[in-house]
Amino acid sequence: MWARKSKSDTAAETVREGSVFRIAREGNMVETATVLAIDDDSFGIPHVRYQVRIGRSDNYVLEEGPRVLALSCFAEHYNLALAS
């Protein structure tokens, strides 16, 4: 049987420890996520632990983390890779 990879499955393959992803938000805000680690939970579902930095054009910066998301959700949300 043929299996087709979804867009999020392909994106999840690019998520590695040390990878950096960016999202442009409304109001000249930029959200940057740096992957700290990828680990499976007790059910075998991979989760991403990451640090997030939110910056605005007026030099306001907010750093939070670590945060955790399932790998598939992380890859769907953070889909613009900057570095690895």
PDB file of N, CA and C in Angstrom:
ATOM      1  N   MET A   1       0.836  -1.173   0.000  1.00  0.00           N
ATOM      2  CA  MET A   1       0.000   0.000   0.000  1.00  0.00           C
ATOM      3  C   MET A   1       0.889   1.247   0.000  1.00  0.00           C
ATOM      4  N   TRP A   2       0.529   2.232  -0.783  1.00  0.00           N
ATOM      5  CA  TRP A   2       1.304   3.463  -0.886  1.00  0.00           C
ATOM      6  C   TRP A   2       0.912   4.427   0.212  1.00  0.00           C
ATOM      7  N   ALA A   3       1.908   5.017   0.835  1.00  0.00           N
ATOM      8  CA  ALA A   3       1.652   6.025   1.868  1.00  0.00           C
ATOM      9  C   ALA A   3       2.129   7.368   1.338  1.00  0.00           C
ATOM     10  N   ARG A   4       1.326   8.359   1.493  1.00  0.00           N
ATOM     11  CA  ARG A   4       1.681   9.701   1.042  1.00  0.00           C
ATOM     12  C   ARG A   4       2.030  10.554   2.259  1.00  0.00           C
ATOM     13  N   LYS A   5       3.154  11.262   2.176  1.00  0.00           N
ATOM     14  CA  LYS A   5       3.566  12.131   3.269  1.00  0.00           C
ATOM     15  C   LYS A   5       2.805  13.437   3.193  1.00  0.00           C
ATOM     16  N   SER A   6       2.308  13.850   4.341  1.00  0.00           N
ATOM     17  CA  SER A   6       1.640  15.146   4.388  1.00  0.00           C
ATOM     18  C   SER A   6       2.693  16.241   4.479  1.00  0.00           C
ATOM     19  N   LYS A   7       2.273  17.484   4.255  1.00  0.00           N
ATOM     20  CA  LYS A   7       3.178  18.624   4.330  1.00  0.00           C
ATOM     21  C   LYS A   7       3.800  18.727   5.717  1.00  0.00           C
ATOM     22  N   SER A   8       3.004  18.468   6.769  1.00  0.00           N
ATOM     23  CA  SER A   8       3.542  18.565   8.131  1.00  0.00           C
ATOM     24  C   SER A   8       4.532  17.437   8.418  1.00  0.00           C
ATOM     25  N   ASP A   9       4.338  16.236   7.827  1.00  0.00           N
ATOM     26  CA  ASP A   9       5.298  15.144   7.999  1.00  0.00           C
ATOM     27  C   ASP A   9       6.637  15.521   7.389  1.00  0.00           C
ATOM     28  N   THR A  10       6.608  16.112   6.211  1.00  0.00           N
ATOM     29  CA  THR A  10       7.834  16.536   5.548  1.00  0.00           C
ATOM     30  C   THR A  10       8.521  17.630   6.356  1.00  0.00           C
ATOM     31  N   ALA A  11       7.753  18.586   6.870  1.00  0.00           N
ATOM     32  CA  ALA A  11       8.318  19.666   7.679  1.00  0.00           C
ATOM     33  C   ALA A  11       8.908  19.116   8.966  1.00  0.00           C
ATOM     34  N   ALA A  12       8.261  18.107   9.542  1.00  0.00           N
ATOM     35  CA  ALA A  12       8.750  17.526  10.793  1.00  0.00           C
ATOM     36  C   ALA A  12      10.135  16.912  10.607  1.00  0.00           C
ATOM     37  N   GLU A  13      10.450  16.468   9.395  1.00  0.00           N
ATOM     38  CA  GLU A  13      11.769  15.906   9.126  1.00  0.00           C
ATOM     39  C   GLU A  13      12.872  16.960   9.219  1.00  0.00           C
ATOM     40  N   THR A  14      12.544  18.237   9.080  1.00  0.00           N
ATOM     41  CA  THR A  14      13.542  19.300   9.140  1.00  0.00           C
ATOM     42  C   THR A  14      13.782  19.798  10.561  1.00  0.00           C
ATOM     43  N   VAL A  15      12.953  19.387  11.503  1.00  0.00           N
ATOM     44  CA  VAL A  15      13.091  19.846  12.884  1.00  0.00           C
ATOM     45  C   VAL A  15      14.150  19.000  13.581  1.00  0.00           C
ATOM     46  N   ARG A  16      15.223  19.655  13.981  1.00  0.00           N
ATOM     47  CA  ARG A  16      16.334  19.005  14.655  1.00  0.00           C
ATOM     48  C   ARG A  16      16.771  19.854  15.841  1.00  0.00           C
ATOM     49  N   GLU A  17      17.451  19.246  16.791  1.00  0.00           N
ATOM     50  CA  GLU A  17      17.989  19.995  17.911  1.00  0.00           C
ATOM     51  C   GLU A  17      18.916  21.088  17.378  1.00  0.00           C
ATOM     52  N   GLY A  18      18.705  22.313  17.841  1.00  0.00           N
ATOM     53  CA  GLY A  18      19.499  23.451  17.385  1.00  0.00           C
ATOM     54  C   GLY A  18      18.890  24.202  16.215  1.00  0.00           C
ATOM     55  N   SER A  19      17.851  23.654  15.587  1.00  0.00           N
ATOM     56  CA  SER A  19      17.184  24.334  14.470  1.00  0.00           C
ATOM     57  C   SER A  19      16.503  25.604  14.957  1.00  0.00           C
ATOM     58  N   VAL A  20      16.426  26.595  14.078  1.00  0.00           N
ATOM     59  CA  VAL A  20      15.785  27.872  14.405  1.00  0.00           C
ATOM     60  C   VAL A  20      14.692  28.133  13.374  1.00  0.00           C
ATOM     61  N   PHE A  21      13.519  28.525  13.849  1.00  0.00           N
ATOM     62  CA  PHE A  21      12.363  28.782  12.997  1.00  0.00           C
ATOM     63  C   PHE A  21      11.804  30.160  13.316  1.00  0.00           C
ATOM     64  N   ARG A  22      11.175  30.787  12.314  1.00  0.00           N
ATOM     65  CA  ARG A  22      10.662  32.144  12.511  1.00  0.00           C
ATOM     66  C   ARG A  22       9.269  32.268  11.895  1.00  0.00           C
ATOM     67  N   ILE A  23       8.436  33.097  12.567  1.00  0.00           N
ATOM     68  CA  ILE A  23       7.098  33.431  12.072  1.00  0.00           C
ATOM     69  C   ILE A  23       6.928  34.935  12.186  1.00  0.00           C
ATOM     70  N   ALA A  24       6.454  35.566  11.115  1.00  0.00           N
ATOM     71  CA  ALA A  24       6.117  36.996  11.161  1.00  0.00           C
ATOM     72  C   ALA A  24       4.671  37.112  11.626  1.00  0.00           C
ATOM     73  N   ARG A  25       4.436  37.974  12.601  1.00  0.00           N
ATOM     74  CA  ARG A  25       3.101  38.186  13.165  1.00  0.00           C
ATOM     75  C   ARG A  25       2.607  39.576  12.815  1.00  0.00           C
ATOM     76  N   GLU A  26       1.331  39.809  13.065  1.00  0.00           N
ATOM     77  CA  GLU A  26       0.761  41.142  12.853  1.00  0.00           C
ATOM     78  C   GLU A  26       1.427  42.149  13.777  1.00  0.00           C
ATOM     79  N   GLY A  27       1.455  43.395  13.365  1.00  0.00           N
ATOM     80  CA  GLY A  27       2.009  44.453  14.201  1.00  0.00           C
ATOM     81  C   GLY A  27       3.524  44.467  14.237  1.00  0.00           C
ATOM     82  N   ASN A  28       4.154  44.019  13.157  1.00  0.00           N
ATOM     83  CA  ASN A  28       5.622  44.000  13.069  1.00  0.00           C
ATOM     84  C   ASN A  28       6.279  43.175  14.163  1.00  0.00           C
ATOM     85  N   MET A  29       5.629  42.081  14.549  1.00  0.00           N
ATOM     86  CA  MET A  29       6.197  41.177  15.542  1.00  0.00           C
ATOM     87  C   MET A  29       6.788  39.971  14.841  1.00  0.00           C
ATOM     88  N   VAL A  30       7.900  39.491  15.375  1.00  0.00           N
ATOM     89  CA  VAL A  30       8.561  38.301  14.842  1.00  0.00           C
ATOM     90  C   VAL A  30       8.758  37.316  15.982  1.00  0.00           C
ATOM     91  N   GLU A  31       8.311  36.087  15.771  1.00  0.00           N
ATOM     92  CA  GLU A  31       8.447  35.023  16.764  1.00  0.00           C
ATOM     93  C   GLU A  31       9.523  34.060  16.274  1.00  0.00           C
ATOM     94  N   THR A  32      10.530  33.834  17.099  1.00  0.00           N
ATOM     95  CA  THR A  32      11.633  32.948  16.742  1.00  0.00           C
ATOM     96  C   THR A  32      11.683  31.800  17.743  1.00  0.00           C
ATOM     97  N   ALA A  33      11.712  30.575  17.248  1.00  0.00           N
ATOM     98  CA  ALA A  33      11.765  29.386  18.095  1.00  0.00           C
ATOM     99  C   ALA A  33      13.075  28.652  17.848  1.00  0.00           C
ATOM    100  N   THR A  34      13.774  28.330  18.932  1.00  0.00           N
ATOM    101  CA  THR A  34      15.014  27.558  18.857  1.00  0.00           C
ATOM    102  C   THR A  34      14.774  26.210  19.509  1.00  0.00           C
ATOM    103  N   VAL A  35      14.982  25.131  18.766  1.00  0.00           N
ATOM    104  CA  VAL A  35      14.728  23.778  19.261  1.00  0.00           C
ATOM    105  C   VAL A  35      15.822  23.382  20.245  1.00  0.00           C
ATOM    106  N   LEU A  36      15.409  23.020  21.454  1.00  0.00           N
ATOM    107  CA  LEU A  36      16.339  22.585  22.491  1.00  0.00           C
ATOM    108  C   LEU A  36      16.525  21.075  22.481  1.00  0.00           C
ATOM    109  N   ALA A  37      15.425  20.340  22.293  1.00  0.00           N
ATOM    110  CA  ALA A  37      15.485  18.872  22.301  1.00  0.00           C
ATOM    111  C   ALA A  37      14.218  18.300  21.689  1.00  0.00           C
ATOM    112  N   ILE A  38      14.302  17.066  21.251  1.00  0.00           N
ATOM    113  CA  ILE A  38      13.147  16.320  20.763  1.00  0.00           C
ATOM    114  C   ILE A  38      13.149  14.979  21.486  1.00  0.00           C
ATOM    115  N   ASP A  39      12.068  14.709  22.203  1.00  0.00           N
ATOM    116  CA  ASP A  39      11.948  13.479  22.983  1.00  0.00           C
ATOM    117  C   ASP A  39      10.565  12.887  22.804  1.00  0.00           C
ATOM    118  N   ASP A  40      10.472  11.565  22.930  1.00  0.00           N
ATOM    119  CA  ASP A  40       9.176  10.888  22.877  1.00  0.00           C
ATOM    120  C   ASP A  40       8.527  10.910  24.253  1.00  0.00           C
ATOM    121  N   ASP A  41       7.185  11.038  24.267  1.00  0.00           N
ATOM    122  CA  ASP A  41       6.475  10.944  25.537  1.00  0.00           C
ATOM    123  C   ASP A  41       6.241   9.468  25.861  1.00  0.00           C
ATOM    124  N   SER A  42       5.493   9.181  26.903  1.00  0.00           N
ATOM    125  CA  SER A  42       5.282   7.791  27.329  1.00  0.00           C
ATOM    126  C   SER A  42       4.481   6.964  26.326  1.00  0.00           C
ATOM    127  N   PHE A  43       3.828   7.634  25.364  1.00  0.00           N
ATOM    128  CA  PHE A  43       3.078   6.928  24.327  1.00  0.00           C
ATOM    129  C   PHE A  43       3.873   6.820  23.034  1.00  0.00           C
ATOM    130  N   GLY A  44       5.109   7.312  23.044  1.00  0.00           N
ATOM    131  CA  GLY A  44       5.956   7.250  21.858  1.00  0.00           C
ATOM    132  C   GLY A  44       5.747   8.401  20.889  1.00  0.00           C
ATOM    133  N   ILE A  45       5.015   9.423  21.294  1.00  0.00           N
ATOM    134  CA  ILE A  45       4.759  10.587  20.441  1.00  0.00           C
ATOM    135  C   ILE A  45       5.893  11.583  20.638  1.00  0.00           C
ATOM    136  N   PRO A  46       6.578  11.973  19.544  1.00  0.00           N
ATOM    137  CA  PRO A  46       7.689  12.918  19.682  1.00  0.00           C
ATOM    138  C   PRO A  46       7.201  14.329  20.003  1.00  0.00           C
ATOM    139  N   HIS A  47       7.880  14.957  20.948  1.00  0.00           N
ATOM    140  CA  HIS A  47       7.584  16.327  21.361  1.00  0.00           C
ATOM    141  C   HIS A  47       8.847  17.173  21.254  1.00  0.00           C
ATOM    142  N   VAL A  48       8.661  18.442  20.927  1.00  0.00           N
ATOM    143  CA  VAL A  48       9.763  19.386  20.782  1.00  0.00           C
ATOM    144  C   VAL A  48       9.787  20.294  22.006  1.00  0.00           C
ATOM    145  N   ARG A  49      10.953  20.406  22.622  1.00  0.00           N
ATOM    146  CA  ARG A  49      11.152  21.387  23.703  1.00  0.00           C
ATOM    147  C   ARG A  49      11.927  22.530  23.063  1.00  0.00           C
ATOM    148  N   TYR A  50      11.394  23.755  23.193  1.00  0.00           N
ATOM    149  CA  TYR A  50      11.987  24.888  22.488  1.00  0.00           C
ATOM    150  C   TYR A  50      11.902  26.169  23.295  1.00  0.00           C
ATOM    151  N   GLN A  51      12.763  27.096  22.970  1.00  0.00           N
ATOM    152  CA  GLN A  51      12.805  28.438  23.548  1.00  0.00           C
ATOM    153  C   GLN A  51      12.186  29.375  22.526  1.00  0.00           C
ATOM    154  N   VAL A  52      11.370  30.313  22.961  1.00  0.00           N
ATOM    155  CA  VAL A  52      10.738  31.250  22.034  1.00  0.00           C
ATOM    156  C   VAL A  52      11.152  32.677  22.377  1.00  0.00           C
ATOM    157  N   ARG A  53      11.367  33.455  21.328  1.00  0.00           N
ATOM    158  CA  ARG A  53      11.727  34.876  21.467  1.00  0.00           C
ATOM    159  C   ARG A  53      10.782  35.665  20.579  1.00  0.00           C
ATOM    160  N   ILE A  54      10.094  36.652  21.167  1.00  0.00           N
ATOM    161  CA  ILE A  54       9.157  37.480  20.415  1.00  0.00           C
ATOM    162  C   ILE A  54       9.695  38.905  20.430  1.00  0.00           C
ATOM    163  N   GLY A  55       9.898  39.458  19.249  1.00  0.00           N
ATOM    164  CA  GLY A  55      10.431  40.805  19.135  1.00  0.00           C
ATOM    165  C   GLY A  55       9.506  41.690  18.318  1.00  0.00           C
ATOM    166  N   ARG A  56       9.483  42.977  18.682  1.00  0.00           N
ATOM    167  CA  ARG A  56       8.688  43.956  17.950  1.00  0.00           C
ATOM    168  C   ARG A  56       9.625  44.990  17.337  1.00  0.00           C
ATOM    169  N   SER A  57       9.069  45.789  16.440  1.00  0.00           N
ATOM    170  CA  SER A  57       9.855  46.815  15.761  1.00  0.00           C
ATOM    171  C   SER A  57      10.325  47.918  16.702  1.00  0.00           C
ATOM    172  N   ASP A  58       9.691  48.055  17.870  1.00  0.00           N
ATOM    173  CA  ASP A  58      10.107  49.087  18.833  1.00  0.00           C
ATOM    174  C   ASP A  58      11.161  48.563  19.818  1.00  0.00           C
ATOM    175  N   ASN A  59      11.837  47.477  19.442  1.00  0.00           N
ATOM    176  CA  ASN A  59      12.918  46.850  20.219  1.00  0.00           C
ATOM    177  C   ASN A  59      12.448  46.141  21.484  1.00  0.00           C
ATOM    178  N   TYR A  60      11.140  45.945  21.643  1.00  0.00           N
ATOM    179  CA  TYR A  60      10.618  45.159  22.761  1.00  0.00           C
ATOM    180  C   TYR A  60      10.906  43.688  22.467  1.00  0.00           C
ATOM    181  N   VAL A  61      11.462  42.981  23.435  1.00  0.00           N
ATOM    182  CA  VAL A  61      11.772  41.569  23.271  1.00  0.00           C
ATOM    183  C   VAL A  61      11.257  40.795  24.478  1.00  0.00           C
ATOM    184  N   LEU A  62      10.588  39.686  24.214  1.00  0.00           N
ATOM    185  CA  LEU A  62      10.097  38.790  25.247  1.00  0.00           C
ATOM    186  C   LEU A  62      10.677  37.416  24.969  1.00  0.00           C
ATOM    187  N   GLU A  63      11.328  36.831  25.952  1.00  0.00           N
ATOM    188  CA  GLU A  63      11.853  35.472  25.806  1.00  0.00           C
ATOM    189  C   GLU A  63      11.150  34.582  26.806  1.00  0.00           C
ATOM    190  N   GLU A  64      10.688  33.428  26.337  1.00  0.00           N
ATOM    191  CA  GLU A  64       9.974  32.477  27.176  1.00  0.00           C
ATOM    192  C   GLU A  64      10.453  31.071  26.879  1.00  0.00           C
ATOM    193  N   GLY A  65      10.291  30.235  27.860  1.00  0.00           N
ATOM    194  CA  GLY A  65      10.570  28.832  27.622  1.00  0.00           C
ATOM    195  C   GLY A  65      11.269  28.199  28.811  1.00  0.00           C
ATOM    196  N   PRO A  66      11.501  26.953  28.705  1.00  0.00           N
ATOM    197  CA  PRO A  66      11.180  26.183  27.503  1.00  0.00           C
ATOM    198  C   PRO A  66       9.696  25.866  27.415  1.00  0.00           C
ATOM    199  N   ARG A  67       9.228  25.763  26.185  1.00  0.00           N
ATOM    200  CA  ARG A  67       7.867  25.346  25.874  1.00  0.00           C
ATOM    201  C   ARG A  67       7.932  23.961  25.249  1.00  0.00           C
ATOM    202  N   VAL A  68       6.785  23.276  25.200  1.00  0.00           N
ATOM    203  CA  VAL A  68       6.730  21.933  24.619  1.00  0.00           C
ATOM    204  C   VAL A  68       5.516  21.825  23.713  1.00  0.00           C
ATOM    205  N   LEU A  69       5.733  21.279  22.521  1.00  0.00           N
ATOM    206  CA  LEU A  69       4.657  20.976  21.575  1.00  0.00           C
ATOM    207  C   LEU A  69       4.941  19.618  20.939  1.00  0.00           C
ATOM    208  N   ALA A  70       3.880  18.919  20.547  1.00  0.00           N
ATOM    209  CA  ALA A  70       4.063  17.700  19.760  1.00  0.00           C
ATOM    210  C   ALA A  70       4.801  18.090  18.484  1.00  0.00           C
ATOM    211  N   LEU A  71       5.678  17.216  18.008  1.00  0.00           N
ATOM    212  CA  LEU A  71       6.488  17.504  16.830  1.00  0.00           C
ATOM    213  C   LEU A  71       5.632  17.891  15.625  1.00  0.00           C
ATOM    214  N   SER A  72       4.533  17.199  15.403  1.00  0.00           N
ATOM    215  CA  SER A  72       3.680  17.509  14.248  1.00  0.00           C
ATOM    216  C   SER A  72       3.081  18.908  14.367  1.00  0.00           C
ATOM    217  N   CYS A  73       2.656  19.297  15.570  1.00  0.00           N
ATOM    218  CA  CYS A  73       2.099  20.643  15.782  1.00  0.00           C
ATOM    219  C   CYS A  73       3.177  21.710  15.635  1.00  0.00           C
ATOM    220  N   PHE A  74       4.360  21.441  16.163  1.00  0.00           N
ATOM    221  CA  PHE A  74       5.464  22.383  16.049  1.00  0.00           C
ATOM    222  C   PHE A  74       5.807  22.617  14.571  1.00  0.00           C
ATOM    223  N   ALA A  75       5.915  21.536  13.801  1.00  0.00           N
ATOM    224  CA  ALA A  75       6.277  21.646  12.388  1.00  0.00           C
ATOM    225  C   ALA A  75       5.208  22.371  11.578  1.00  0.00           C
ATOM    226  N   GLU A  76       3.959  22.224  11.963  1.00  0.00           N
ATOM    227  CA  GLU A  76       2.867  22.910  11.285  1.00  0.00           C
ATOM    228  C   GLU A  76       2.881  24.411  11.602  1.00  0.00           C
ATOM    229  N   HIS A  77       3.170  24.744  12.860  1.00  0.00           N
ATOM    230  CA  HIS A  77       3.156  26.134  13.315  1.00  0.00           C
ATOM    231  C   HIS A  77       4.416  26.886  12.883  1.00  0.00           C
ATOM    232  N   TYR A  78       5.564  26.285  13.118  1.00  0.00           N
ATOM    233  CA  TYR A  78       6.849  26.911  12.789  1.00  0.00           C
ATOM    234  C   TYR A  78       7.364  26.299  11.489  1.00  0.00           C
ATOM    235  N   ASN A  79       6.969  26.875  10.367  1.00  0.00           N
ATOM    236  CA  ASN A  79       7.283  26.252   9.083  1.00  0.00           C
ATOM    237  C   ASN A  79       8.346  26.985   8.266  1.00  0.00           C
ATOM    238  N   LEU A  80       8.992  28.005   8.833  1.00  0.00           N
ATOM    239  CA  LEU A  80      10.058  28.715   8.123  1.00  0.00           C
ATOM    240  C   LEU A  80      11.367  28.488   8.868  1.00  0.00           C
ATOM    241  N   ALA A  81      12.179  27.547   8.370  1.00  0.00           N
ATOM    242  CA  ALA A  81      13.455  27.229   9.011  1.00  0.00           C
ATOM    243  C   ALA A  81      14.499  28.275   8.638  1.00  0.00           C
ATOM    244  N   LEU A  82      15.268  28.725   9.632  1.00  0.00           N
ATOM    245  CA  LEU A  82      16.318  29.711   9.395  1.00  0.00           C
ATOM    246  C   LEU A  82      17.697  29.094   9.385  1.00  0.00           C
ATOM    247  N   ALA A  83      17.977  28.218  10.327  1.00  0.00           N
ATOM    248  CA  ALA A  83      19.300  27.603  10.444  1.00  0.00           C
ATOM    249  C   ALA A  83      19.150  26.272  11.146  1.00  0.00           C
ATOM    250  N   SER A  84      20.186  25.481  11.042  1.00  0.00           N
ATOM    251  CA  SER A  84      20.160  24.207  11.776  1.00  0.00           C
ATOM    252  C   SER A  84      21.518  23.856  12.282  1.00  0.00           C
TER     253      SER A  84
END
